[in-house]
Short mmCIF file of N, CA and C and ligand atoms in Angstrom, two decimals:
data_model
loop_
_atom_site.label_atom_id
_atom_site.label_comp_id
_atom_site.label_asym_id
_atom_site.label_seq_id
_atom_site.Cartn_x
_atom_site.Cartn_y
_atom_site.Cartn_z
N UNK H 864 6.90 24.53 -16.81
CA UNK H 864 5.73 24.40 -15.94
C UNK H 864 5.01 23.09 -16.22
N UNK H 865 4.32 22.65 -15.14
CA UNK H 865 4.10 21.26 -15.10
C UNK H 865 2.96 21.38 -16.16
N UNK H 866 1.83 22.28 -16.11
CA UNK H 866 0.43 22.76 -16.70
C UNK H 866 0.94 22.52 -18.19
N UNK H 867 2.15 22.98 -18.52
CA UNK H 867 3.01 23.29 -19.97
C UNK H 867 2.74 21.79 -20.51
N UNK H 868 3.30 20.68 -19.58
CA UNK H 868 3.36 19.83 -20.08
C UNK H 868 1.77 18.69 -20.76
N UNK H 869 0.76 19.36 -20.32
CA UNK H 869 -0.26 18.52 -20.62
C UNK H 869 -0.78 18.48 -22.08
N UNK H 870 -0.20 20.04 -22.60
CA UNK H 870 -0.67 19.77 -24.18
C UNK H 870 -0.11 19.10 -25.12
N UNK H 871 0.73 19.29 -25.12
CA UNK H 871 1.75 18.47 -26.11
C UNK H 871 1.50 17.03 -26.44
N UNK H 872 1.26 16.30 -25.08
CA UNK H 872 0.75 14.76 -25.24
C UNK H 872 -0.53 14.71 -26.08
N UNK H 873 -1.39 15.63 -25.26
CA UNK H 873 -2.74 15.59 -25.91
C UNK H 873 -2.85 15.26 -27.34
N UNK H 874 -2.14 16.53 -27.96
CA UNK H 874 -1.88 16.46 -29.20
C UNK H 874 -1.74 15.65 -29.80
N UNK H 875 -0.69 14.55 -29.04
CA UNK H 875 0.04 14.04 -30.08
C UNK H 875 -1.52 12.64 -29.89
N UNK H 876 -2.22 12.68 -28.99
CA UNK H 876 -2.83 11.37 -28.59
C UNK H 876 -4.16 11.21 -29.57
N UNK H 877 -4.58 12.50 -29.36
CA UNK H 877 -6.04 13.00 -30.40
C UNK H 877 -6.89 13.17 -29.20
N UNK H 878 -7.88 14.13 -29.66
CA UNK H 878 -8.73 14.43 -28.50
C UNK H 878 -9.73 12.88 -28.68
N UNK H 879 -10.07 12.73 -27.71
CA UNK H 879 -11.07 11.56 -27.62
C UNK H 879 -10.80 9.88 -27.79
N UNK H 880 -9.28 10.00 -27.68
CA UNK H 880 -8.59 8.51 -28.03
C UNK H 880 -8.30 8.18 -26.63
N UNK H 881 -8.02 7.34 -25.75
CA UNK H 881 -7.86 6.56 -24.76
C UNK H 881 -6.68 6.87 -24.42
N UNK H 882 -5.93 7.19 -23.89
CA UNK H 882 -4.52 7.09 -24.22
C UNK H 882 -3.91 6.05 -23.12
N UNK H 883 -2.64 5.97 -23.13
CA UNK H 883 -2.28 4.89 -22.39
C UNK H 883 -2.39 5.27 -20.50
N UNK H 884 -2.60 6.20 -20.06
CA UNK H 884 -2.76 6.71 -18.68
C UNK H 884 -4.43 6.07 -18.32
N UNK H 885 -5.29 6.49 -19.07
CA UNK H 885 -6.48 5.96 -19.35
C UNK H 885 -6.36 4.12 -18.76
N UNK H 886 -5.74 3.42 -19.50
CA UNK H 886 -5.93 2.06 -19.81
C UNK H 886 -5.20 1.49 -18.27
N UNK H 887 -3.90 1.98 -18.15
CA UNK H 887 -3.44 2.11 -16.80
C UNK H 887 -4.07 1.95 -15.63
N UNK H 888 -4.95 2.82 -15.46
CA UNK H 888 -5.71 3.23 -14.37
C UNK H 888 -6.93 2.39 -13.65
N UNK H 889 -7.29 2.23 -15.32
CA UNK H 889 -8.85 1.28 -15.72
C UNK H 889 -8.53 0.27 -15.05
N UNK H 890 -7.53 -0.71 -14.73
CA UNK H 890 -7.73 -2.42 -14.08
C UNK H 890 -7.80 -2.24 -12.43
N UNK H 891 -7.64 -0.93 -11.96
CA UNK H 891 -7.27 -0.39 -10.61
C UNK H 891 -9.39 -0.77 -9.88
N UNK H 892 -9.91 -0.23 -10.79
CA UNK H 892 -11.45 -0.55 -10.31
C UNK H 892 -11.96 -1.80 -9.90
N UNK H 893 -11.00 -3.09 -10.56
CA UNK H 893 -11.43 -4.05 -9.92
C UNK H 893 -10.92 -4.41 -8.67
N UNK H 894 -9.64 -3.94 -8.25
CA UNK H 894 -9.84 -3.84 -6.94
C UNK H 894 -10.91 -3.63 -6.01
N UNK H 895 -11.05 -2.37 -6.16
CA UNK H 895 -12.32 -1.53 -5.67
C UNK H 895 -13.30 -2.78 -5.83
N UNK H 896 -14.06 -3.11 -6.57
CA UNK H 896 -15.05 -4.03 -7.42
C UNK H 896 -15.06 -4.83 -6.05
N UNK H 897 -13.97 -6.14 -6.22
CA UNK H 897 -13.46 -7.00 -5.23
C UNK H 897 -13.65 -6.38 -3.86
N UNK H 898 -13.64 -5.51 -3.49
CA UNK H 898 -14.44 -5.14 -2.14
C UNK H 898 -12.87 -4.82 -0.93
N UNK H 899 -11.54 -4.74 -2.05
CA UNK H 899 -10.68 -4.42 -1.21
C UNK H 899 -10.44 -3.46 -0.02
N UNK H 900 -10.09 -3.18 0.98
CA UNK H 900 -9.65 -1.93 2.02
C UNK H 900 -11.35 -1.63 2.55
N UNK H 901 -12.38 -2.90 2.17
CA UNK H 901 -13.59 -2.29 3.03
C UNK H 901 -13.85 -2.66 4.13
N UNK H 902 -14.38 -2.01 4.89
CA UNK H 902 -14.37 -1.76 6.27
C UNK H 902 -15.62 -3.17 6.50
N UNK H 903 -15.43 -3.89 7.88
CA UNK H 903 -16.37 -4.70 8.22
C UNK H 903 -17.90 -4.50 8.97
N UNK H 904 -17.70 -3.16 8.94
CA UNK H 904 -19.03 -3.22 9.67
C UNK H 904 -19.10 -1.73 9.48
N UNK H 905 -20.73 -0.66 10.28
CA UNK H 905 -20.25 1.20 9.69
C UNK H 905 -19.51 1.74 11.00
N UNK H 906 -18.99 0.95 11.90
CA UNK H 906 -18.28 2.00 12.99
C UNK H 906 -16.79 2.40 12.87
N UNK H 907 -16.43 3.43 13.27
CA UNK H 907 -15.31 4.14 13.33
C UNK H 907 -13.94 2.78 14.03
N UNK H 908 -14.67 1.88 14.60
CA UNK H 908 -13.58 0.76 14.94
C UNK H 908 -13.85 -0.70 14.26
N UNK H 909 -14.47 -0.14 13.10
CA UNK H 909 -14.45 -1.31 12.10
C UNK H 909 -13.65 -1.42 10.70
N UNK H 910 -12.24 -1.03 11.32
CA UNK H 910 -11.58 -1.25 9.42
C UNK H 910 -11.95 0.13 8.59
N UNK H 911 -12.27 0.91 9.14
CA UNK H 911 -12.41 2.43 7.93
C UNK H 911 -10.64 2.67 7.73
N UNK H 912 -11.26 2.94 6.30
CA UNK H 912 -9.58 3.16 5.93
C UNK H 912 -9.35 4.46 6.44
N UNK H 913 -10.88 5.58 6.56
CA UNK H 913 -10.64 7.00 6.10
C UNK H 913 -10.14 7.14 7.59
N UNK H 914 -10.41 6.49 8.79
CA UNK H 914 -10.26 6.82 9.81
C UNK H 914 -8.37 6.42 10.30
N UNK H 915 -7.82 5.69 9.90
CA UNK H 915 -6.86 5.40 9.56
C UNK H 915 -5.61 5.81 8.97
N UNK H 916 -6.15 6.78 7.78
CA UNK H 916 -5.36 7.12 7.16
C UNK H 916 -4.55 8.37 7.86
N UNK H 917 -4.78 9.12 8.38
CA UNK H 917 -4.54 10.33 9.02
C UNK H 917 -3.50 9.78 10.20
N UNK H 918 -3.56 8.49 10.09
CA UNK H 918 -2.29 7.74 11.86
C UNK H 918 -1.26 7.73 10.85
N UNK H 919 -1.01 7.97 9.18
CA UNK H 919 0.04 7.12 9.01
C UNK H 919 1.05 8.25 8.01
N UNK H 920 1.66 8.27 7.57
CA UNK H 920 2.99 9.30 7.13
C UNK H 920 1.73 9.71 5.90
N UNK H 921 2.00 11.62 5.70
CA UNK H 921 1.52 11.87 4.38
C UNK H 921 2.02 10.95 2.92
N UNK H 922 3.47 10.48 2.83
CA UNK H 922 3.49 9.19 1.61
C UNK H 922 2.94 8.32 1.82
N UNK H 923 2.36 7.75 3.00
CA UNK H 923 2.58 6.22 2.83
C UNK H 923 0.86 6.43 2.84
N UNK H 924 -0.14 7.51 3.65
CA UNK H 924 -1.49 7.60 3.55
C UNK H 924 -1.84 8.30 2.32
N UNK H 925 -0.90 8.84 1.28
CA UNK H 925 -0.99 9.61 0.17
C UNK H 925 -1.79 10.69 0.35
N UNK H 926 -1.97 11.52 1.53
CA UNK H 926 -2.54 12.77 2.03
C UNK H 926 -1.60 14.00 1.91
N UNK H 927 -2.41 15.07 0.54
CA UNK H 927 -1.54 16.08 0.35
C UNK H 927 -1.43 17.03 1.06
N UNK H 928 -2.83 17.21 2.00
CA UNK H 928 -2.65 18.59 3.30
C UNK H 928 -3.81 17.59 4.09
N UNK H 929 -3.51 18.04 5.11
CA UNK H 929 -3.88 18.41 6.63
C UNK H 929 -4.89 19.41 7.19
N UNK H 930 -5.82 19.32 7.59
CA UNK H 930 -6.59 20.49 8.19
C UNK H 930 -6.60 20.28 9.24
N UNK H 931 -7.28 21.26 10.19
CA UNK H 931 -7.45 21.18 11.75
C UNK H 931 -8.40 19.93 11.88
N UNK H 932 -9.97 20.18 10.71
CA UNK H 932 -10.64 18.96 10.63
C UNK H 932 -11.27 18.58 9.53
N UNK H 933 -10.69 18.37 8.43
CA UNK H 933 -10.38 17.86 7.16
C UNK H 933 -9.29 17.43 6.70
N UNK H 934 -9.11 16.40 6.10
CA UNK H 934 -7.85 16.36 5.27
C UNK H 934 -8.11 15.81 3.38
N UNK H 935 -6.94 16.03 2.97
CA UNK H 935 -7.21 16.30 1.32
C UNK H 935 -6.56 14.65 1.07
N UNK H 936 -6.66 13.65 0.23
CA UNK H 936 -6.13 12.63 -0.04
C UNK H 936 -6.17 11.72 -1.13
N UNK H 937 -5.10 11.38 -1.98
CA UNK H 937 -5.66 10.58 -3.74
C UNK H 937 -6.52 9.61 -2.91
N UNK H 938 -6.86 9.41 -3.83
CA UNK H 938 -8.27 8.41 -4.29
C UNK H 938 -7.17 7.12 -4.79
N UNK H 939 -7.35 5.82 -3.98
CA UNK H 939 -6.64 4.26 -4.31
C UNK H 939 -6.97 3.89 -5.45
N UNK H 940 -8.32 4.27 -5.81
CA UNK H 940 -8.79 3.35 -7.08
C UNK H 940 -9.52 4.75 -7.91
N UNK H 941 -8.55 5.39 -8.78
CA UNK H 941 -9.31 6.73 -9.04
C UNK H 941 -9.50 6.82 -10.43
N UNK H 942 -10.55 7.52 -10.82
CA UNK H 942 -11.43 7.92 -11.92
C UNK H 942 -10.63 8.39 -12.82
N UNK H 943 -9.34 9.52 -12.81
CA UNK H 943 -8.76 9.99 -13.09
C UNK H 943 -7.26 9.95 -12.54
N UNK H 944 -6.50 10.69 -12.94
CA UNK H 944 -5.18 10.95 -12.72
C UNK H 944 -5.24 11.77 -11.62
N UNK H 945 -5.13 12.22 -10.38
CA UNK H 945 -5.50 13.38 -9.46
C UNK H 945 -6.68 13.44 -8.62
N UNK H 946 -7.73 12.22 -8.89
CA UNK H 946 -8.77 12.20 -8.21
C UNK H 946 -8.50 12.03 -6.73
N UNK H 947 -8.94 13.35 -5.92
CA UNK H 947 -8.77 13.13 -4.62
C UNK H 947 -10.35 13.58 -3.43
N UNK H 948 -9.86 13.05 -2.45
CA UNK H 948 -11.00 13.21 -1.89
C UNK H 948 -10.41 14.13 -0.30
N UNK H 949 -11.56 15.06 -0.29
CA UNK H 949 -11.74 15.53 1.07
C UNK H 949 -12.71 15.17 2.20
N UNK H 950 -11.56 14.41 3.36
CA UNK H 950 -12.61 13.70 4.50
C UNK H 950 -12.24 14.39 5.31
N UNK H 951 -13.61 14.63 6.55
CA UNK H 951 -13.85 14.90 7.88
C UNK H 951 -12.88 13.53 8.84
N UNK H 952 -12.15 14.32 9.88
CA UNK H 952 -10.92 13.39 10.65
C UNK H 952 -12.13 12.50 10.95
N UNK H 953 -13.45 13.34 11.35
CA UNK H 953 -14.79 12.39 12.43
C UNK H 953 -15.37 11.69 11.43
N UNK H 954 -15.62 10.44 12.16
CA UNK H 954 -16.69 9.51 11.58
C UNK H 954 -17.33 9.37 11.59
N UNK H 955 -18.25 10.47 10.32
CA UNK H 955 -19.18 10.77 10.10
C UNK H 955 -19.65 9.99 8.61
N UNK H 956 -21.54 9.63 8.92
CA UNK H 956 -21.60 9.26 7.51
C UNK H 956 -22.36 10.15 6.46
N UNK H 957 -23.07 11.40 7.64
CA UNK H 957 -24.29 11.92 6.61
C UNK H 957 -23.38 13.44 6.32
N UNK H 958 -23.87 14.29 5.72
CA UNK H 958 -23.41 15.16 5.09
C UNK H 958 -24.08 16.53 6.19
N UNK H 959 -25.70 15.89 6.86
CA UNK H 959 -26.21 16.98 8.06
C UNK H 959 -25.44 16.72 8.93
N UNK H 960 -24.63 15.28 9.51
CA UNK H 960 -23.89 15.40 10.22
C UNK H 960 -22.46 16.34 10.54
N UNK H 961 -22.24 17.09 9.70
CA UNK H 961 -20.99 18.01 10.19
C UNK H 961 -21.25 18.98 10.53
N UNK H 962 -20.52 19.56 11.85
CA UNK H 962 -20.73 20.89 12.61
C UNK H 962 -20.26 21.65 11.56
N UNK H 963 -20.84 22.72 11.78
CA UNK H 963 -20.66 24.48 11.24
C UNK H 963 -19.17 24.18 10.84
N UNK H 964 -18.08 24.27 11.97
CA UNK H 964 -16.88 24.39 11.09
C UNK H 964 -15.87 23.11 10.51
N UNK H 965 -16.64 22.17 10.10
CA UNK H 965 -16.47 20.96 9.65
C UNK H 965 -16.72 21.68 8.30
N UNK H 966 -18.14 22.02 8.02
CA UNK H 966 -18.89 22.00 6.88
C UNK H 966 -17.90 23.29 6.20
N UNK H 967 -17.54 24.24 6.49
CA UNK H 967 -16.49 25.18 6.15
C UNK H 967 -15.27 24.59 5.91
N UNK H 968 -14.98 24.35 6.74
CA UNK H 968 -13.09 23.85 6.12
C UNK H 968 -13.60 22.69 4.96
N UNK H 969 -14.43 21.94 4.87
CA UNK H 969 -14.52 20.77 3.92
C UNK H 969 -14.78 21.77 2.35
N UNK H 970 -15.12 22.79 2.65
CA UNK H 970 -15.78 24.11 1.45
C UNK H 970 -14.70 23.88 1.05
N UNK H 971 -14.03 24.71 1.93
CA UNK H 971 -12.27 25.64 1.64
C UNK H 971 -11.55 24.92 1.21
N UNK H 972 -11.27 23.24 1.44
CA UNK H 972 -10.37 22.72 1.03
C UNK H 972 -10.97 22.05 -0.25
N UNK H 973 -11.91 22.27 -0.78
CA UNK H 973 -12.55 22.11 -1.87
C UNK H 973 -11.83 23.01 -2.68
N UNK H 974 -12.27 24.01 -2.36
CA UNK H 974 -11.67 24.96 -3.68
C UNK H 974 -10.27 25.07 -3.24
N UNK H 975 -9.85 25.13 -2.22
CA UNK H 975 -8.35 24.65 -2.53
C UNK H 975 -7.57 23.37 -3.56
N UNK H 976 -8.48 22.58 -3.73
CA UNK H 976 -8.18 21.36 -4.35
C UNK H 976 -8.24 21.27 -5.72
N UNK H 977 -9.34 22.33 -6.20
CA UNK H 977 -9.34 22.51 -7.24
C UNK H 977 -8.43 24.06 -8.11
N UNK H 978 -8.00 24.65 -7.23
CA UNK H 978 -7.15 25.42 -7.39
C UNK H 978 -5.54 24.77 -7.95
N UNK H 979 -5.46 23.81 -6.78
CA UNK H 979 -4.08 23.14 -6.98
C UNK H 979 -3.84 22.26 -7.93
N UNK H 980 -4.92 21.89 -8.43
CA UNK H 980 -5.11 20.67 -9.48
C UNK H 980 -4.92 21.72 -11.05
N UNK H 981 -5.87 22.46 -10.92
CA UNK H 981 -5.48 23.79 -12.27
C UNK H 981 -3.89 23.73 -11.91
N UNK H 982 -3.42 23.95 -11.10
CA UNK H 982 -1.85 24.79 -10.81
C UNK H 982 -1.22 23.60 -11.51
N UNK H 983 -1.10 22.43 -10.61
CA UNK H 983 0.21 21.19 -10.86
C UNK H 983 -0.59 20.38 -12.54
N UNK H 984 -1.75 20.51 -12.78
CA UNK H 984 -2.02 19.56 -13.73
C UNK H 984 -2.76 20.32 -15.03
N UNK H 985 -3.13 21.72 -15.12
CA UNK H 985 -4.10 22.42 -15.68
C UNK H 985 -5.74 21.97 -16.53
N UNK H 986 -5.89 21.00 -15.06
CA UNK H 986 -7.31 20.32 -15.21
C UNK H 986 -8.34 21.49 -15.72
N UNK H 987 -9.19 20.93 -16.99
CA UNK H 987 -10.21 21.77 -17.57
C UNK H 987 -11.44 21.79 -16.66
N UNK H 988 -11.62 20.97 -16.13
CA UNK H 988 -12.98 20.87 -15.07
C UNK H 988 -12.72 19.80 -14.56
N UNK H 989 -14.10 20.00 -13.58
CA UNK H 989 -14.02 18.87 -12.55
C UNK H 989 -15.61 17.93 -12.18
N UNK H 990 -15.76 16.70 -12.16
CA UNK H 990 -16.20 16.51 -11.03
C UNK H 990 -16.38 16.32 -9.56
N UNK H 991 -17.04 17.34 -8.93
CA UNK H 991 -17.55 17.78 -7.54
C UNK H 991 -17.99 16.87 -6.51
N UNK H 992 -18.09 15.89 -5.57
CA UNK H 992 -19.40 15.46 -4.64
C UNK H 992 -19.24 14.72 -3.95
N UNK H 993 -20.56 14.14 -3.10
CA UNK H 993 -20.56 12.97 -2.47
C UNK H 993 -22.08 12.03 -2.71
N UNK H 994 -21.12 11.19 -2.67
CA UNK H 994 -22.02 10.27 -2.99
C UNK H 994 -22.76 9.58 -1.59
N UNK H 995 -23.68 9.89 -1.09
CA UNK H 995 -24.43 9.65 -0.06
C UNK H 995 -25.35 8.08 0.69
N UNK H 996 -24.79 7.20 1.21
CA UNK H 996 -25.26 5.55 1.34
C UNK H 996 -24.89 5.11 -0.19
N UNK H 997 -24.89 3.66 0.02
CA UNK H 997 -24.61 2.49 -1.35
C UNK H 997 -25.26 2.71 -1.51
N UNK H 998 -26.32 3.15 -1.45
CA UNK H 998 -27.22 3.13 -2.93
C UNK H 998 -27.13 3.92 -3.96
N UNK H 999 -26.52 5.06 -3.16
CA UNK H 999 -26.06 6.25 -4.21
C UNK H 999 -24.03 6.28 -5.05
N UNK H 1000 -23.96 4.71 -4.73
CA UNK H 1000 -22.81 4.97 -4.99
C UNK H 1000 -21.51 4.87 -4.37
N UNK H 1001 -22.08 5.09 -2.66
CA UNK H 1001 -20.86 5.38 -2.09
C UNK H 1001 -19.60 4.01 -1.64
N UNK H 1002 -18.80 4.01 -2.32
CA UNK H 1002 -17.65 2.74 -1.64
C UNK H 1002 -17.88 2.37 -0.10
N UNK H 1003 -17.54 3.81 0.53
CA UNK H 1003 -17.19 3.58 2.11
C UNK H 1003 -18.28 4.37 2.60
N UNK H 1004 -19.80 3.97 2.49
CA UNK H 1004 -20.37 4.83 3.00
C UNK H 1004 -20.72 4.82 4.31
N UNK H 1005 -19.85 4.58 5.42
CA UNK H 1005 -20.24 5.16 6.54
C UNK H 1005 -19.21 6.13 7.19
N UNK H 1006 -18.17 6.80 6.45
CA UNK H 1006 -17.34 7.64 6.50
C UNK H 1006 -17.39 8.76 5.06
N UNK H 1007 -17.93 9.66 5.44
CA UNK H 1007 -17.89 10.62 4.52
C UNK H 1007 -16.96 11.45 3.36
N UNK H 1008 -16.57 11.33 2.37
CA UNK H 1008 -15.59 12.05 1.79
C UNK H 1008 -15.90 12.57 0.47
N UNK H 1009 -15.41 13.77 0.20
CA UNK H 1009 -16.23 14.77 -0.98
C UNK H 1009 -14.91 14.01 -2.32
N UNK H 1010 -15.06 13.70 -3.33
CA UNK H 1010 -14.65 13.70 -4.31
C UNK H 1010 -14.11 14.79 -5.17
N UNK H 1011 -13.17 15.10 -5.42
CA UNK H 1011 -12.55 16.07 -6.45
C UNK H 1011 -12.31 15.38 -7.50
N UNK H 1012 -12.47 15.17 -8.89
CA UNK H 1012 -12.14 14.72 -9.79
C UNK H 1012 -12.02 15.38 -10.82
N UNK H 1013 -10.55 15.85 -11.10
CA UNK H 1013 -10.15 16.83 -12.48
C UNK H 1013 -10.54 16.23 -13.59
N UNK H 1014 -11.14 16.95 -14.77
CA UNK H 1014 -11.01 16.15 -16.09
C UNK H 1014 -10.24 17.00 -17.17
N UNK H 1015 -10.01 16.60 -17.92
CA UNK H 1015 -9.03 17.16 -19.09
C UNK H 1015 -10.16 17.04 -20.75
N UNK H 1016 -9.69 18.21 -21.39
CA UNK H 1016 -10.64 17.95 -22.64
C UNK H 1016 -10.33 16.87 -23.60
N UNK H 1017 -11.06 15.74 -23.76
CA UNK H 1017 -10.68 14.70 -24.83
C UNK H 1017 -10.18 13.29 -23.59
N UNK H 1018 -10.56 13.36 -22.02
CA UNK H 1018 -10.14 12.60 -20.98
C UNK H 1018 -8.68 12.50 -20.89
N UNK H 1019 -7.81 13.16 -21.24
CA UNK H 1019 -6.69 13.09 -21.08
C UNK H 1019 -5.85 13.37 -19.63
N UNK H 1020 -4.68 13.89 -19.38
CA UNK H 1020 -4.57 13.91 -17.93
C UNK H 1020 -3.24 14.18 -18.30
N UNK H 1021 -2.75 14.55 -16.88
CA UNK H 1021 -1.25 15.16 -16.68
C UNK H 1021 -0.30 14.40 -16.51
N UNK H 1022 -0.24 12.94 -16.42
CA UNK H 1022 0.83 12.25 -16.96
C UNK H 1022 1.34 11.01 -17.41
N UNK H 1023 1.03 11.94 -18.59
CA UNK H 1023 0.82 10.53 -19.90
C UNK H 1023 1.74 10.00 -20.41
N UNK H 1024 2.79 10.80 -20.01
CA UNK H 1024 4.28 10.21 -20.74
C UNK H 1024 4.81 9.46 -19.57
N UNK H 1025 5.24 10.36 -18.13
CA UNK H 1025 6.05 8.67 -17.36
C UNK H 1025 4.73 7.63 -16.91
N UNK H 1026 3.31 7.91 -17.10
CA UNK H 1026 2.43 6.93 -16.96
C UNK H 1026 2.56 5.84 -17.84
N UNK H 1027 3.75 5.83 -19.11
CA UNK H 1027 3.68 4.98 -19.90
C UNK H 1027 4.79 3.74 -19.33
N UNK H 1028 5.40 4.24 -18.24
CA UNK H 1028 6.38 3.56 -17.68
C UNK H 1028 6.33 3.31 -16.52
N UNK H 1029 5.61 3.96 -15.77
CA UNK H 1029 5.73 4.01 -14.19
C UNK H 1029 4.28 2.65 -13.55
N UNK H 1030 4.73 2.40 -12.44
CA UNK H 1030 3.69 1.16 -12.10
C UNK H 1030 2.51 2.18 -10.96
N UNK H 1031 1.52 1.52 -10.77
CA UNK H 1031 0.56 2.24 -10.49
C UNK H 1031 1.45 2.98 -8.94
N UNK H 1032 1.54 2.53 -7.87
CA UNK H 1032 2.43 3.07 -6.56
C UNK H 1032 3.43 3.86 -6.83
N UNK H 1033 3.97 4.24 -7.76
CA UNK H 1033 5.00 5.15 -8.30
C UNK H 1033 3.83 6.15 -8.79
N UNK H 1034 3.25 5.72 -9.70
CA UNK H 1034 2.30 7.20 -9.85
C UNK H 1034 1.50 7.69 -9.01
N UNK H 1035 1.16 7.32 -7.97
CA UNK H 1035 0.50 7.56 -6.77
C UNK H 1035 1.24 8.20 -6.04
N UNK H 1036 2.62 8.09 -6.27
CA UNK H 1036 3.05 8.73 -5.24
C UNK H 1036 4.02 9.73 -5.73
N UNK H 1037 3.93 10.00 -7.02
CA UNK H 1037 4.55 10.92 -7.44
C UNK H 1037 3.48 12.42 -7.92
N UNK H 1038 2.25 11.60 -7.79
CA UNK H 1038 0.93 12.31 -7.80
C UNK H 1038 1.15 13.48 -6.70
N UNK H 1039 0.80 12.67 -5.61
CA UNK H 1039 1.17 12.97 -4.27
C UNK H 1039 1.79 13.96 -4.40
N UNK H 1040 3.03 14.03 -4.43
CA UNK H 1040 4.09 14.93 -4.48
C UNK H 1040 3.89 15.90 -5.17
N UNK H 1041 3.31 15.91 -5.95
CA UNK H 1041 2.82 16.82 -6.97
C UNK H 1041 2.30 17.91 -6.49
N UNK H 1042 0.91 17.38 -6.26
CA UNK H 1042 -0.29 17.72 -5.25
C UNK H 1042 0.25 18.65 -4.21
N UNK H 1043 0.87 17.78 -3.20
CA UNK H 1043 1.43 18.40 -2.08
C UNK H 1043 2.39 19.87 -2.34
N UNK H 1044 2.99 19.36 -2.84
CA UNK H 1044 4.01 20.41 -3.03
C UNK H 1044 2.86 21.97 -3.83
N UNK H 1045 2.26 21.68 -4.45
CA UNK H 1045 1.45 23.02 -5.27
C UNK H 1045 0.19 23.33 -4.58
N UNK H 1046 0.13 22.64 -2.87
CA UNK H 1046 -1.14 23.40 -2.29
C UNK H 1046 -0.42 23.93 -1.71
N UNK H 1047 -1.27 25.51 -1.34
CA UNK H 1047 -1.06 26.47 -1.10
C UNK H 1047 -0.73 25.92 0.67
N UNK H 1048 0.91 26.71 1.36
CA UNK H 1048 0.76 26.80 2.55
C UNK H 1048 0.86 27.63 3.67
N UNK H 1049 0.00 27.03 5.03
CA UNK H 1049 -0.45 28.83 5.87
C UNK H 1049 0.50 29.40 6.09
ZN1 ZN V 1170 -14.10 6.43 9.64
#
C-alpha cells in the first residue's frame, strides 16, 4: 500500500529534518515569485490559467477529477507534495459569488480530496482555504480556488524516495496519477 510506504522514509529522515522532497519543491516558488502563468488583467479572457485548464487533457492540465462544476487539480508551484486545489469551471473571484450548487460540490470535493490524499499518501492533516484578493495572499485572485494542502508529521510527504530522482514534471505527473486513480468514482 502506497500509505505503507510513507513511514519507513520518515524514519529513516528524522522527524523535523528537511528531507530531500522538501528542498526539491522549495526552488518551484520562485517561479510563482517571478509572476509566471499570471493572468494580464481580472477577466475570464485575460490569461487565467484556472479558466484554461479544464480545455486541456487531465495529464497535461494535471486535473485529478472533474465535476459538473468544480474540478480538483495539483497546485504548479505547491507547498507540499499533493497540494491541490478545487476551482469553480466559472470565473468567479469572491467566495459570495457561487450559486447554492457551486458552493456544495466545491464542499464535496473538498472532503473528497482529503479523503483521497489519506488513501494514496496517508497525509496526517491538512491545510484547508482560500485565500481571498492579493492582499490576502491570493496568486490568481480573480479566479477562485480552495487549497487542499496535506501535511505529514515532521513535514515529510509521500515521495521521498523517487523524489530523490525524479525531475519536478515527472513528479507532477506521477502525483497526478496517483491522485486520480484513488478518487473515488460515480
Ligand atoms: Zn478564470
Amino acid at each position: 500500500m502506497l500509505a505503507r510506504m510513507t513511514s519507513e522514509p520518515e524514519q529513516q529522515i528524522g522527524v523535523g529534518t528537511p528531507d530531500a522532497f522538501q528542498r526539491l519543491w522549495t526552488p518551484h516558488r520562485m517561479a510563482y515569485i517571478q509572476g509566471e502563468n499570471k493572468p494580464s488583467g481580472p477577466g475570464a479572457g485575460d490569461g487565467c490559467p484556472f479558466c484554461s485548464i479544464p480545455d486541456k487533457s487531465d495529464e497535461d492540465g494535471l486535473i485529478i477529477a472533474r465535476g459538473e462544476r468544480v474540478y480538483a487539480v495539483l497546485n504548479l508551484y505547491p507547498y507540499t507534495g499533493g497540494h491541490l486545489m478545487i476551482v469553480p469551471f466559472r470565473h468567479l473571484a469572491d467566495y459570495t459569488e457561487l450559486d447554492s450548487e457551486e458552493t456544495i460540490e466545491l464542499a464535496e470535493f473538498t472532503k473528497t480530496a482529503m479523503t483521497t490524499l489519506r488513501t494514496a499518501s496517508g497525509a496526517h492533516g491538512f491545510n484547508i482555504g482560500l485565500n481571498q484578493g492579493t492582499v490576502a495572499g491570493a496568486g490568481i485572485a480573480a479566479h477562485l480556488h480552495q487549497h487542499v494542502v496535506p501535511r505529514w508529521g515532521g513535514d515529510s510527504n509521500f515521495m521521498p524516495v523517487i523524489g530523490n530522482t525524479k525531475v519536478l514534471p515527472q513528479l507532477l505527473a506521477d502525483t497526478r496519477r496517483l491522485l486520480a486513480d484513488a478518487w473515488p468514482k460515480p
